Every structure is written in structure tokens, then in C-alpha cells.
Coordinates of C-alpha atoms in Angstrom, one line a residue:
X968 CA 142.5 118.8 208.8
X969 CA 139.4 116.5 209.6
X970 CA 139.3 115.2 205.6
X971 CA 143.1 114.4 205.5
X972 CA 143.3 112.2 208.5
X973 CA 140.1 110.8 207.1
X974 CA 141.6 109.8 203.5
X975 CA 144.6 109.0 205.2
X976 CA 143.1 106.7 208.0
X977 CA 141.0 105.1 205.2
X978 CA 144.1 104.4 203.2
X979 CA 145.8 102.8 206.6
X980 CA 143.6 100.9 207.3
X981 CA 142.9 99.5 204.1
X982 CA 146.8 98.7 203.7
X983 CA 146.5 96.9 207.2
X984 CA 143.7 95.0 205.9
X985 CA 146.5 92.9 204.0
X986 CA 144.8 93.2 201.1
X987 CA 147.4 95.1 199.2
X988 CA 150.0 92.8 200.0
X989 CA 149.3 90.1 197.6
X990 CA 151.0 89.8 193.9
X991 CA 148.2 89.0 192.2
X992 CA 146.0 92.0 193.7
X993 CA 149.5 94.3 192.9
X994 CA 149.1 93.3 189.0
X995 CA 145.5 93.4 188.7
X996 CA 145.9 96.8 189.8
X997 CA 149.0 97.2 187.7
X998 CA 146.8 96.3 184.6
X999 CA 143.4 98.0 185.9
X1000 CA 145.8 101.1 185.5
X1001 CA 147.2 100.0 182.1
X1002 CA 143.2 99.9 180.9
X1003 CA 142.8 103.2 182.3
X1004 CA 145.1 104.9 180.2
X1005 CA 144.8 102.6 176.8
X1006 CA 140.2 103.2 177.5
X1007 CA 140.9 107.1 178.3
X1008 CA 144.0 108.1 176.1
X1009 CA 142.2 110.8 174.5
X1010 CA 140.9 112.2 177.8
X1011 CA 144.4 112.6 178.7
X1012 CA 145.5 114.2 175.9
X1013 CA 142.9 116.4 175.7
X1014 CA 143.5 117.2 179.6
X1015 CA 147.4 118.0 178.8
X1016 CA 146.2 120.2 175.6
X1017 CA 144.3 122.3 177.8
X1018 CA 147.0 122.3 180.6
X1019 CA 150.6 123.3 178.3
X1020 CA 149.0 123.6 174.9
X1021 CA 150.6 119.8 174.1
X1022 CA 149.6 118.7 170.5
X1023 CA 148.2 114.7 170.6
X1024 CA 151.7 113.4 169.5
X1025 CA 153.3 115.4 171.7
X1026 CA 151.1 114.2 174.6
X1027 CA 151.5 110.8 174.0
X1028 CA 155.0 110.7 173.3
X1029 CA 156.4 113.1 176.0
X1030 CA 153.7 111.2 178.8
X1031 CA 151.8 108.5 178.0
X1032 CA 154.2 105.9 176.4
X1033 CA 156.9 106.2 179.4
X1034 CA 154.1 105.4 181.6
X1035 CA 152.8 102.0 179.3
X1036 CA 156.7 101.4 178.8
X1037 CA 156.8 101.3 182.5
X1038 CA 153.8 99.5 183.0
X1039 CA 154.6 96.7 180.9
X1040 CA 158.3 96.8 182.5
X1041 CA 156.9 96.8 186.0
X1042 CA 154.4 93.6 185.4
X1043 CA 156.8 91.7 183.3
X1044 CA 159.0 91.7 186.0
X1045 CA 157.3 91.9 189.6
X1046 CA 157.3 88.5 190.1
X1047 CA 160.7 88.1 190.6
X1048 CA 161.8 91.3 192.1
X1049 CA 159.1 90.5 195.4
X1050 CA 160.5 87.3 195.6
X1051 CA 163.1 86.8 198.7
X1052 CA 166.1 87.1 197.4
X1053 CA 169.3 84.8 199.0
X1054 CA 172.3 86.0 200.0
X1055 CA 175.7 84.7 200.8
X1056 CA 176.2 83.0 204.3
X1057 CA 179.4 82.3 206.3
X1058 CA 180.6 79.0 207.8
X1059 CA 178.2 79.7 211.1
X1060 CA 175.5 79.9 209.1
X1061 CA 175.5 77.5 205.9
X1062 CA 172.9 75.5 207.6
X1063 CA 170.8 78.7 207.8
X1064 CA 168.0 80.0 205.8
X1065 CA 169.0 83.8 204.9
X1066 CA 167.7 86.3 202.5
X1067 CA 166.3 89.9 202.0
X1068 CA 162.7 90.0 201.8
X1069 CA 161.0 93.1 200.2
X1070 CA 158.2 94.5 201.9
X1071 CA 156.1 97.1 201.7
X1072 CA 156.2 100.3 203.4
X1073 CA 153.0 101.4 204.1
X1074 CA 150.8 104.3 203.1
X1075 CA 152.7 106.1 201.0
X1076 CA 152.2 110.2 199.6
X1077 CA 153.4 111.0 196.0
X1078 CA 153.1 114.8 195.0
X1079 CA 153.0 115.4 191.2
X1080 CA 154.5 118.2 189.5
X1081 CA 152.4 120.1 186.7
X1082 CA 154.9 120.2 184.3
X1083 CA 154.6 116.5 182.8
X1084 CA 151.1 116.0 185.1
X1085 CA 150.2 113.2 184.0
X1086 CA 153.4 110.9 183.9
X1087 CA 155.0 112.3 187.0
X1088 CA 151.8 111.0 189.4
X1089 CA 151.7 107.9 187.1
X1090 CA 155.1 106.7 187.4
X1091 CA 155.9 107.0 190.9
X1092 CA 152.4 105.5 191.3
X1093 CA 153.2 102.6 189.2
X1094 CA 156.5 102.0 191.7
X1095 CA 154.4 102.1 194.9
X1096 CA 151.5 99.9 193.7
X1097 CA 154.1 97.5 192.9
X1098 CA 155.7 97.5 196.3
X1099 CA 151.8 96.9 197.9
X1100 CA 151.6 100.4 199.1
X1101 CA 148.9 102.3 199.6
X1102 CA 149.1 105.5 197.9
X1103 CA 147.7 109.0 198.6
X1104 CA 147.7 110.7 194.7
X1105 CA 148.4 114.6 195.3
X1106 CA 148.5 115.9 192.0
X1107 CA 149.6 119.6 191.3
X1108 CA 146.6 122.5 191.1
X1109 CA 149.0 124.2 188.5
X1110 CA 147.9 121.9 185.8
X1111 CA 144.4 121.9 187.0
X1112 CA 142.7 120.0 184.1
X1113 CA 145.0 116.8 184.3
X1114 CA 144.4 116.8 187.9
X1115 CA 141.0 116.9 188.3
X1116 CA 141.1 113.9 185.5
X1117 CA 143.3 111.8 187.6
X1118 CA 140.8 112.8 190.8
X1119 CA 138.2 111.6 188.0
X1120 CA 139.7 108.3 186.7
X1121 CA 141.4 106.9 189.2
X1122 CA 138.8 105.5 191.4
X1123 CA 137.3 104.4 188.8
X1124 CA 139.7 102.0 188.1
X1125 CA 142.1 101.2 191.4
X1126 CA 140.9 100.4 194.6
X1127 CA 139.7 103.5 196.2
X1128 CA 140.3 103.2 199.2
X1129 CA 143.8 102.1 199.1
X1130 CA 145.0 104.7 196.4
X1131 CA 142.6 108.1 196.9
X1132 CA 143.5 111.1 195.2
X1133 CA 143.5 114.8 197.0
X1134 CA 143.4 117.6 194.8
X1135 CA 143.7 121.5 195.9
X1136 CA 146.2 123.8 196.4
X1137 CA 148.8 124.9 199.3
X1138 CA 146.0 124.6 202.0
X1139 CA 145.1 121.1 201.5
X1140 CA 149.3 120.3 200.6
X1141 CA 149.8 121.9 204.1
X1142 CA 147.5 119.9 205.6
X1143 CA 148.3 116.5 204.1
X1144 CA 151.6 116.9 205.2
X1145 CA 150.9 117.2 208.3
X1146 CA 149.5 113.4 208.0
X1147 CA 151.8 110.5 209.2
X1148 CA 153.1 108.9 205.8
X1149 CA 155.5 105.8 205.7
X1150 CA 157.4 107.4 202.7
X1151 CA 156.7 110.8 200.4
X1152 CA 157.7 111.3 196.7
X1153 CA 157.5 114.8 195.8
X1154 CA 158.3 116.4 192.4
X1155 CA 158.9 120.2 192.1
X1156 CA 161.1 122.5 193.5
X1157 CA 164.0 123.1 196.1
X1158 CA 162.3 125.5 198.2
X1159 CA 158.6 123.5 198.6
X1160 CA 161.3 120.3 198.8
X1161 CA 162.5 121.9 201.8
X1162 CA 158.8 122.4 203.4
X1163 CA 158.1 118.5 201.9
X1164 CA 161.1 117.2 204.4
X1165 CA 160.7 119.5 207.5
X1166 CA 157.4 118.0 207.5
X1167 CA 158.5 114.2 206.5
X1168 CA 161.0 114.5 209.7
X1169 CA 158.0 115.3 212.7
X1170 CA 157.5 111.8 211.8
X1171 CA 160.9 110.5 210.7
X1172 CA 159.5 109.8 207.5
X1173 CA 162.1 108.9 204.5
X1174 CA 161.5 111.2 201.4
X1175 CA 162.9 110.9 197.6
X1176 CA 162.9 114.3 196.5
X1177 CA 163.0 114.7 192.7
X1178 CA 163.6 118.6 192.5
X1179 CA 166.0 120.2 189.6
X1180 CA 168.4 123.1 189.4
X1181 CA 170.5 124.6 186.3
X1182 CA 171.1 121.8 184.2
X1183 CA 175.0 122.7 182.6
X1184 CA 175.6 122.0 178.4
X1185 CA 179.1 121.4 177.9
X1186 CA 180.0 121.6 174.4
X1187 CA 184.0 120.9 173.5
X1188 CA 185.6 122.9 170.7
X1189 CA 186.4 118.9 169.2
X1190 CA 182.3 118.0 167.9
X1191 CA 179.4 117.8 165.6
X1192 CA 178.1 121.0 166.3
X1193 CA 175.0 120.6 163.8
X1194 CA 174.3 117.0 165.7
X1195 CA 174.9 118.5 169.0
X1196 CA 173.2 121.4 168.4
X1197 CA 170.2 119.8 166.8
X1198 CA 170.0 117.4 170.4
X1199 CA 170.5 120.7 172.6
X1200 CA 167.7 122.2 170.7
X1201 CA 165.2 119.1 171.1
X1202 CA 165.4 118.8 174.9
X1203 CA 165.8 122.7 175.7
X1204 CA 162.9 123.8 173.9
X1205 CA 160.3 120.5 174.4
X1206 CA 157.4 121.5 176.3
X1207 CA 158.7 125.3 176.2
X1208 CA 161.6 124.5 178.3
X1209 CA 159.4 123.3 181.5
X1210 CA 161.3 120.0 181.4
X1211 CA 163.0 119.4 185.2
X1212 CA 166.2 118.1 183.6
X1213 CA 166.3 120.6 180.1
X1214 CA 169.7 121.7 179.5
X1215 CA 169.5 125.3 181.8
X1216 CA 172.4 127.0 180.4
X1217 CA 175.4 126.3 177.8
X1218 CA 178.9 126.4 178.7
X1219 CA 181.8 126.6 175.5
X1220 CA 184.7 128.3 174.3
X1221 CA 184.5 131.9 172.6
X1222 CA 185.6 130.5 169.0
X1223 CA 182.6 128.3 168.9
X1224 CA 179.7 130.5 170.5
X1225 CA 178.6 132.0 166.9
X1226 CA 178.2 128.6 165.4
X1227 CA 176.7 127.7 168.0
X1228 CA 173.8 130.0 168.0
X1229 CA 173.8 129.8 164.1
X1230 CA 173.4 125.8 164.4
X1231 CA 170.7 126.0 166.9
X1232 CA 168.6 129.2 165.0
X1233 CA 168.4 127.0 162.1
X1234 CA 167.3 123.4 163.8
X1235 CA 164.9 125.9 165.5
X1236 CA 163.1 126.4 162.2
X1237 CA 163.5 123.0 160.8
X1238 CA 161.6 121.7 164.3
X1239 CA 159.3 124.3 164.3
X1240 CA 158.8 126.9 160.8
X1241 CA 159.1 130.6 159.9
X1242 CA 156.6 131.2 162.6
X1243 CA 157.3 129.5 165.8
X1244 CA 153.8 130.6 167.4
X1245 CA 151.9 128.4 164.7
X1246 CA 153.7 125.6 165.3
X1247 CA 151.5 122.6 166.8
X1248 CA 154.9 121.3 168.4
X1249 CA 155.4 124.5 170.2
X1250 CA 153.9 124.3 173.7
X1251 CA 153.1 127.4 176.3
X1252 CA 154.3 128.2 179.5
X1253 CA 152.0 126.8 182.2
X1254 CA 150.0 130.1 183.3
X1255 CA 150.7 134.2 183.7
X1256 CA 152.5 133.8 187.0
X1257 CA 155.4 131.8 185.6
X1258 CA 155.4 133.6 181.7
X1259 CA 156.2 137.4 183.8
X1260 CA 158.9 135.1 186.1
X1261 CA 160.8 134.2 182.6
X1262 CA 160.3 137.0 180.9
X1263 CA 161.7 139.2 184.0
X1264 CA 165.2 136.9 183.6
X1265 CA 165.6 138.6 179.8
X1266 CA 165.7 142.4 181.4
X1267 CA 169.4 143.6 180.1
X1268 CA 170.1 140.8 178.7
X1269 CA 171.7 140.5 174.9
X1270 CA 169.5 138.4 172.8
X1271 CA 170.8 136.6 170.1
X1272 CA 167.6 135.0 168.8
X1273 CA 163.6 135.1 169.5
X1274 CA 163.0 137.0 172.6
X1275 CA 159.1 137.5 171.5
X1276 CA 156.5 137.1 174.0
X1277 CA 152.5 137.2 173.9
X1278 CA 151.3 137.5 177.5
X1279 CA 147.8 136.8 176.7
X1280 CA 148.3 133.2 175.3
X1281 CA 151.5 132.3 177.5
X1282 CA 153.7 132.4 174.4
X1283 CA 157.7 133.5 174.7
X1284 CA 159.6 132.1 171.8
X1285 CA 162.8 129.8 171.7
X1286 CA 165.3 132.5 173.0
X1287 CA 169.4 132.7 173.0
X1288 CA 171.0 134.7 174.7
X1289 CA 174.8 135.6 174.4
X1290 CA 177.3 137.6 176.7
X1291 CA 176.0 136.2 180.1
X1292 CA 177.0 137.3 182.8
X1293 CA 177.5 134.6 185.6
X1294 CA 176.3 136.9 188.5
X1295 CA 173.0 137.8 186.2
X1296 CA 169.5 136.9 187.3
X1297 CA 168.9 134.7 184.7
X1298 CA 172.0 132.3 186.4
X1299 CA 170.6 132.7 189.2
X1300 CA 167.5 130.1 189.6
X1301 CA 166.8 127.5 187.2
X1302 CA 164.9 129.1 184.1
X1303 CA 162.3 126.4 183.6
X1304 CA 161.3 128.3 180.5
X1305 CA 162.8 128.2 176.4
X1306 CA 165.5 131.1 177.2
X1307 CA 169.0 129.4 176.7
X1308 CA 172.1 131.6 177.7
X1309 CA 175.3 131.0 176.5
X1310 CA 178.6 131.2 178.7
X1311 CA 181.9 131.7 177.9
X1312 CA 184.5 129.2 179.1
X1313 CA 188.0 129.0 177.8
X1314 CA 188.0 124.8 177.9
X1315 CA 186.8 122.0 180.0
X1316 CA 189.5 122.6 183.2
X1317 CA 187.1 126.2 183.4
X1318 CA 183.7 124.5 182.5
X1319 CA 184.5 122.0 185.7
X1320 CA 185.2 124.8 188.1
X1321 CA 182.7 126.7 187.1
X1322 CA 180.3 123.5 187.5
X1323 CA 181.5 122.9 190.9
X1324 CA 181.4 126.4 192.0
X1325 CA 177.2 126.1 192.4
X1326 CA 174.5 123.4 193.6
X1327 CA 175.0 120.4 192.1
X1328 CA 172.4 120.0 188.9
X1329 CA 170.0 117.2 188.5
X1330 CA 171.1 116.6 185.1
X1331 CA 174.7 117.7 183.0
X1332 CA 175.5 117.2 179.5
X1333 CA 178.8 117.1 177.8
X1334 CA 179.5 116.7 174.2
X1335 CA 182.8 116.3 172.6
X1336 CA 184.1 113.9 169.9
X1337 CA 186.9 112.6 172.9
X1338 CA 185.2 110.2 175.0
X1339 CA 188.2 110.5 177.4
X1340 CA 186.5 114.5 177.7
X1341 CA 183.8 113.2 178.6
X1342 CA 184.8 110.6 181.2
X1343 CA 186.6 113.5 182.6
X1344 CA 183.6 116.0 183.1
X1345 CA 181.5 113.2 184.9
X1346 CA 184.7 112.1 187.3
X1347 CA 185.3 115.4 188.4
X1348 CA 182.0 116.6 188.8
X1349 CA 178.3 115.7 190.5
X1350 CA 175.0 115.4 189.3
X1351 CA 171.8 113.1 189.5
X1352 CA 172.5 112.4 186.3
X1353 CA 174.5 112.4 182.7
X1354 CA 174.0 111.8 179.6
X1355 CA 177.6 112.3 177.2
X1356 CA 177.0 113.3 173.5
X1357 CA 172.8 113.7 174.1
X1358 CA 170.1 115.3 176.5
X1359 CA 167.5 114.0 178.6
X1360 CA 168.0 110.4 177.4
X1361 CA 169.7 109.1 180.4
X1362 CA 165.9 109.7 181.9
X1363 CA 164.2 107.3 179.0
X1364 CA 166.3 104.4 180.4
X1365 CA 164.1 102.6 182.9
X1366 CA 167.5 100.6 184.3
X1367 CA 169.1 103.9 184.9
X1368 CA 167.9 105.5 188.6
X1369 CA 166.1 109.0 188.3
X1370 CA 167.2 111.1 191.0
X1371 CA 168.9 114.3 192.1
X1372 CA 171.2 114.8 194.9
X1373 CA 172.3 117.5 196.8
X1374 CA 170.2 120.5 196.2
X1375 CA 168.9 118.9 193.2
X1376 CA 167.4 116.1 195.2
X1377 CA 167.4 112.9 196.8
X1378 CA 166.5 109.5 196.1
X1379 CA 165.6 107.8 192.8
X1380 CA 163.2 105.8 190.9
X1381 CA 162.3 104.7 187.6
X1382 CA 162.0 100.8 186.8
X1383 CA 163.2 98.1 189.6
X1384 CA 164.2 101.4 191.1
X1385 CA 160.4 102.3 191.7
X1386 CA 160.1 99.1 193.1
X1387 CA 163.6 99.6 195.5
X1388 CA 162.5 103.1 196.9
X1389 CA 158.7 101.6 198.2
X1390 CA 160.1 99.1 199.7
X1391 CA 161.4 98.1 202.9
X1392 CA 164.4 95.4 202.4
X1393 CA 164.0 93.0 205.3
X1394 CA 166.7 91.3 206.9
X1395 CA 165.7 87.5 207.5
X1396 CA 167.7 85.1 208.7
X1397 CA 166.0 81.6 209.8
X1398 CA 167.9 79.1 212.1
X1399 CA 167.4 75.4 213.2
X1400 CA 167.4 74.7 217.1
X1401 CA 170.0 72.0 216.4
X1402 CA 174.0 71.8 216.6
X1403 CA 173.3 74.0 219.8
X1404 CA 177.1 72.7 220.7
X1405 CA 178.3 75.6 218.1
X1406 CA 176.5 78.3 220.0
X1407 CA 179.3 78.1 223.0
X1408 CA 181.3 80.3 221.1
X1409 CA 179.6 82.8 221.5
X1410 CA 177.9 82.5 225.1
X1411 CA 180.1 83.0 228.4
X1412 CA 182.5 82.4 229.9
X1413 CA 184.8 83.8 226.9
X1414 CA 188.3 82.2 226.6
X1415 CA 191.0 82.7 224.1
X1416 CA 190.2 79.4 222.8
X1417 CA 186.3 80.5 222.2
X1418 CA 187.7 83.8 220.8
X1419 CA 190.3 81.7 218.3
X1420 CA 187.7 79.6 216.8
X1421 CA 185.4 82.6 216.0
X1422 CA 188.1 84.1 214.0
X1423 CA 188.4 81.0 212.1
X1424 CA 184.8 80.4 211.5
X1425 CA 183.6 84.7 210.7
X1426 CA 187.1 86.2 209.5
X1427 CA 188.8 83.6 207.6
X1428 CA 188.1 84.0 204.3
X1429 CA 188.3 80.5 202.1
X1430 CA 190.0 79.7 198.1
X1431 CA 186.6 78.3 196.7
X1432 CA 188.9 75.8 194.8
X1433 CA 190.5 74.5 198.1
X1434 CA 186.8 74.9 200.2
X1435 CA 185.9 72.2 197.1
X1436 CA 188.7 69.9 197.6
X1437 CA 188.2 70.1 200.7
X1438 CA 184.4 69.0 201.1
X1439 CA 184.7 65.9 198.5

């Protein structure tokens, strides 16, 4: 307990040294972090090989080009989004100075998730810098390589005392939790969100929680199946499946289910061979604990393809599995593994009950060649996110928030987003101490008269033509 409120006190009172709060000291950390991952690239990768078996390419692609993409997005573009920003005034106050000020929050806590280490501690990191937080950096234990790396780098490269990093397990997250924070970002899932916010409200602290749930695949009867198939295949299978907003489970009519499965067997070997296992694109599943959770979900269940496992090196194969049942245990949580089922709806009216029947998902796809299909599945439905005739894609747009809601989550980031959550949008409004004569309207005694001419001047509402006429 003793260590917490010591990196924490450190980090407060560094941010209330004002140090932070400057834009040039915000990008000169912004592009001491940028060095730190051009200088130490193959560090990283070498960190996320050892962690989920990630090739280089892999690596860099899935983690460390978001986070330069966002970095370069972030610096480009901070000057203006800390500026004050004006806003529209009424006829009592034209005279007035008024605008929204960013500020920063505070000391802020982000909690990384193991399953993209590296990018989800980076990116959220990136966001608070740019607010002029100070940022505790709790990276996940799971992925125990990358996080002692980040411990490693980081103060090497960002102010230490502002942005120290605290590594360990459920003993020293309990602990820093306990900690007064002005805001917490935690990536992961429901039930530790749950802990995350019980904790955030002793102090009435606000909380983006980025968690996840079963993701739903729509496919309509009216599509490309090799094209949709070939996408579905890309994002459920990338990193073995441990991918937050990977399609969980897919939802289409009967006719279509064999082509379906066909389609997908064979992008399966053009991505990844004859023998999946060999593949250098193939990833593993984190550690043993989670490799016996997924492979207990394929007990009684019918597969259709793959279904091989290799406990000793983490290893399950890209799986399909046909003839779910809804009320099996593999609909039951989120998967978070490379085991797709496939459900049997008899059109989209059935797929959007049986969407809105459970939690609302982090992400939902739809495909269909009728745009009007898919307009209909994201009006009738909710999610943190779509993305209509792709997967996971809606994520790679910075301008697009990242966030859950409902069980899946709440809050977002991602680009001016990042910059939005970490900050605290001030209300400023500065007066003169002249044309006091005004001010009688609203300072007793009231009369009808009084109340009359504040109706004109805050609820009329003025033809900009005529306000123009009227001024020349």
C-alpha cells in the first residue's frame, strides 16, 4: 500500500508542479515516445514474440504502426485541439468573451490488456500525455515480457516522475486502485471492469471502460460470400482470435451455412498452408490457463473444421463449429480464442432479435450486397461499434471513437477522442464591469416589464438576414 501512495503522490505532485501543462513539454514528450518506439522496435517485437508467438510483420502491423499512426495524428494536431475554443453567445452576452477551455485532469491510471500489450498501454497513453496528465502505466502481468519492457523503457524516455509504470499482478492492481485517480482507462474484461468502477466510485472517479463481449457476424443470403468470408476469416483468426472486437460468433440462414464454412476452410489455407501449426502468421493463445478455458467451450460441440489442440505450445487451430446451440457454453461468454460457431437464423428480422435478446457487443458486423440491410441492422440494434461489409476496421479509423457501451463498456478513445476523454472541458465565460445598466434585469425587484425584456433578449431567436439589415 505504502509503494502505491508513493508512485502516486510522486505523480501528483509532479502534475501540480505545472510542469505538464505546457504544449511544448506535451509534444516533446509526444516525440520522446515516438523515438522510443522507432530506437527500440525490435525490442518490442521481440517482447510480443515471446508473449503471443507474433511473427515481426505481424507485430508491427497489428501494434506498432497504430501507435506511430497515432502519434503522428496526435502531434500534428494538438495545437489546435488545446486551444480555447469559442462558442456562440446570445444578445446578453455579445460583448462577452466565452469559450470552452480544455484542461487537464490530473493524474490519470490506464490498465493495459495483454492481448495487444504493447498498443493498448501506448495508445491510451498517447491520449493522456496529450491532455497534460500524469499517467500511472499498469500494464497486464499476463503478457509478462512486454510489460516488464515498457517498466524498462519508459522511464527512459518520458518524465519519470510524471508517467511511472507499476507492474505485478492482482495484489498490486488491488492496491493501486485503492489510490485516488482523476480518471482510469482500463482494458479487459466485464467482470474485473466491474471491480475497476466499484473502486473508481469511493472516489467519484470517471472511468472509460473498454471491455468486449460476443461480437455478432451477420451474413445476408444477398453477398460475396468468398469476399465476406475471406474478411470474416482475417479478423476472427488474427492473433488466434484474442482480438477484443473479433467477430465472436456468425449468424445466417441455413441455405448458406455449407458455403459458408467451405469459403472460410479454404481462405484458411490460402492465409495460412496445409499445416496451420507452421505457419509464422499463426499466433498462440496467451498461456495454459486460457488454452484449457477454450478448449472446454468445444466439449459436445459439432466441428466442422480444425478442432486440433497442442497444450504444450498453446496451439488450438482455426475451428468451425456448426449446429450451435444458443443455450451452449460456447454462447455463453465471449470465446476470445479461434473457435467460430455458426448460428442458424432464418433472415435479418431473426438475427436482430436474437442480437437484442443478450448484452450489447462491443463490435457487430453485417454483410449483405443491400446497403438498405445494413442500415437496418445498425438502426435497430446497439453496439460500440460497426463496421458494414468488413471487420475490425471501424477500430483502424482514428476519427471514429473506440468504445463499448452497456456491458461491453463505456467511454471512448482513439484520435481527438483520446484527447476528449483526458480532458476536462471548462466552461469560461469572461465579462466587462461596464453597461452595468443591463444587469437590472436580472437583480430585484422583479416586474413584468424586467421579466418581458429577458424574454426578448435570451428566448427570441433572430433571422441572421434580418439581425444583418438590422445592424448596418
Amino acid at each position: 500500500m505504502e509503494r502505491m501512495q508513493q508512485v502516486v503522490g510522486r505523480a501528483r505532485a509532479a502534475f501540480s508542479s505545472g510542469r505538464c501543462r505546457s504544449l511544448e513539454f506535451r509534444l516533446q514528450q509526444l516525440k520522446n515516445l515516438e523515438r522510443m518506439v522507432r530506437e527500440k522496435e525490435k525490442e518490442i517485437l521481440a517482447a510480443l514474440q515471446s508473449d503471443l508467438h507474433k511473427c515481426g510483420h505481424n507485430a508491427y502491423s497489428h501494434e506498432v504502426m497504430g501507435v506511430l499512426g497515432e502519434l503522428a495524428l496526435v502531434m500534428e494536431n494538438l495545437p489546435s485541439w488545446a486551444a480555447p475554443q469559442p462558442v456562440k453567445k446570445n444578445l446578453l452576452t455579445m460583448r462577452d468573451e466565452a469559450y470552452i477551455y480544455p484542461e487537464p485532469l490530473g493524474v490519470v491510471l490506464v490498465i493495459g490488456a495483454w492481448n495487444y500489450p504493447f498498443m493498448l498501454v501506448v495508445q491510451p497513453l498517447i491520449g493522456a500525455i496529450a491532455a497534460g496528465n500524469a499517467v500511472v502505466v499498469k500494464p497486464s502481468e499476463v503478457s509478462e515480457h512486454t510489460s516488464q519492457l515498457l517498466a524498462d523503457l519508459l522511464p527512459q524516455y518520458l518524465d519519470e516522475e510524471l508517467y511511472p509504470v507499476v507492474t505485478g499482478g492482482v495484489p498490486e492492481t488491488t492496491e493501486l486502485l485503492t489510490q485516488r485517480f482523476d480518471h482510469i482507462l482500463y482494458t479487459g474484461n466485464t467482470a474485473v471492469g466491474k471491480i475497476v468502477m466499484a473502486a473508481a466510485a469511493k472516489h467519484l472517479t470517471p472511468v472509460t471502460l473498454e471491455l468486449g463481449g460476443k461480437s455478432p457476424c451477420y451474413i445476408d443470403k444477398d453477398c460475396d460470400l468468398a469476399v465476406a468470408c475471406r474478411r470474416i476469416t482475417w479478423g476472427k483468426y488474427m492473433n488466434c482470435g484474442q482480438t477484443c472486437i473479433a467477430p465472436d460468433y456468425i449468424l445466417c440462414e441455413p441455405s448458406i451455412q455449407s458455403q459458408v464454412v467451405e469459403n472460410i476452410k479454404a481462405t484458411l489455407q490460402e492465409f495460412y498452408g496445409e499445416d496451420v501449426k507452421k505457419s509464422p502468421d499463426y499466433e498462440r493463445i496467451v498461456n495454459k490457463r486460457h488454452f484449457r478455458r477454450i478448449v472446454s467451450l468445444l466439449e459436445g460441440q459439432k466441428i466442422a473444421h480444425g478442432g486440433e489442440t497442442d497444450e504444450a505450445s498453446c496451439f488450438i487451430a482455426p475451428t468451425i463449429l456448426t449446429d450451435v446451440s444458443v443455450e451452449s457454453k460456447v454462447m455463453e461468454e465471449e470465446i476470445f480464442g479461434p473457435v467460430l460457431p455458426i448460428l442458424s437464423v432464418k433472415g435479418v428480422d431473426e438475427a436482430i432479435e436474437f442480437i437484442n435478446s443478450r448484452e450489447k457487443p462491443l463490435a457487430l458486423y453485417v454483410f449483405s450486397n443491400n446497403k438498405k440491410v445494413i442500415k437496418r441492422v445498425i438502426s435497430e440494434t446497439s453496439s460500440g461499434g460497426v463496421t458494414g461489409n468488413d471487420v475490425i476496421m471501424h477500430y483502424l479509423l482514428s476519427s471514429l471513437p473506440f468504445g463499448g457501451v452497456g456491458n461491453s463498456g463505456m467511454g471512448a478513445y482513439h484520435g481527438k477522442h483520446s484527447f476528449e476523454t483526458f480532458s476536462h472541458h471548462r466552461a469560461c465565460l469572461i465579462k466587462d464591469l461596464k453597461m452595468e445598466g443591463m444587469n437590472k434585469l436580472r437583480y430585484p425587484p422583479g416586474s413584468q416589464k424586467k421579466l418581458d425584456w429577458a424574454k426578448f433578449f435570451l428566448l427570441k431567436r433572430f433571422n441572421k438576414v434580418r439581425v444583418g439589415l438590422s445592424l448596418k
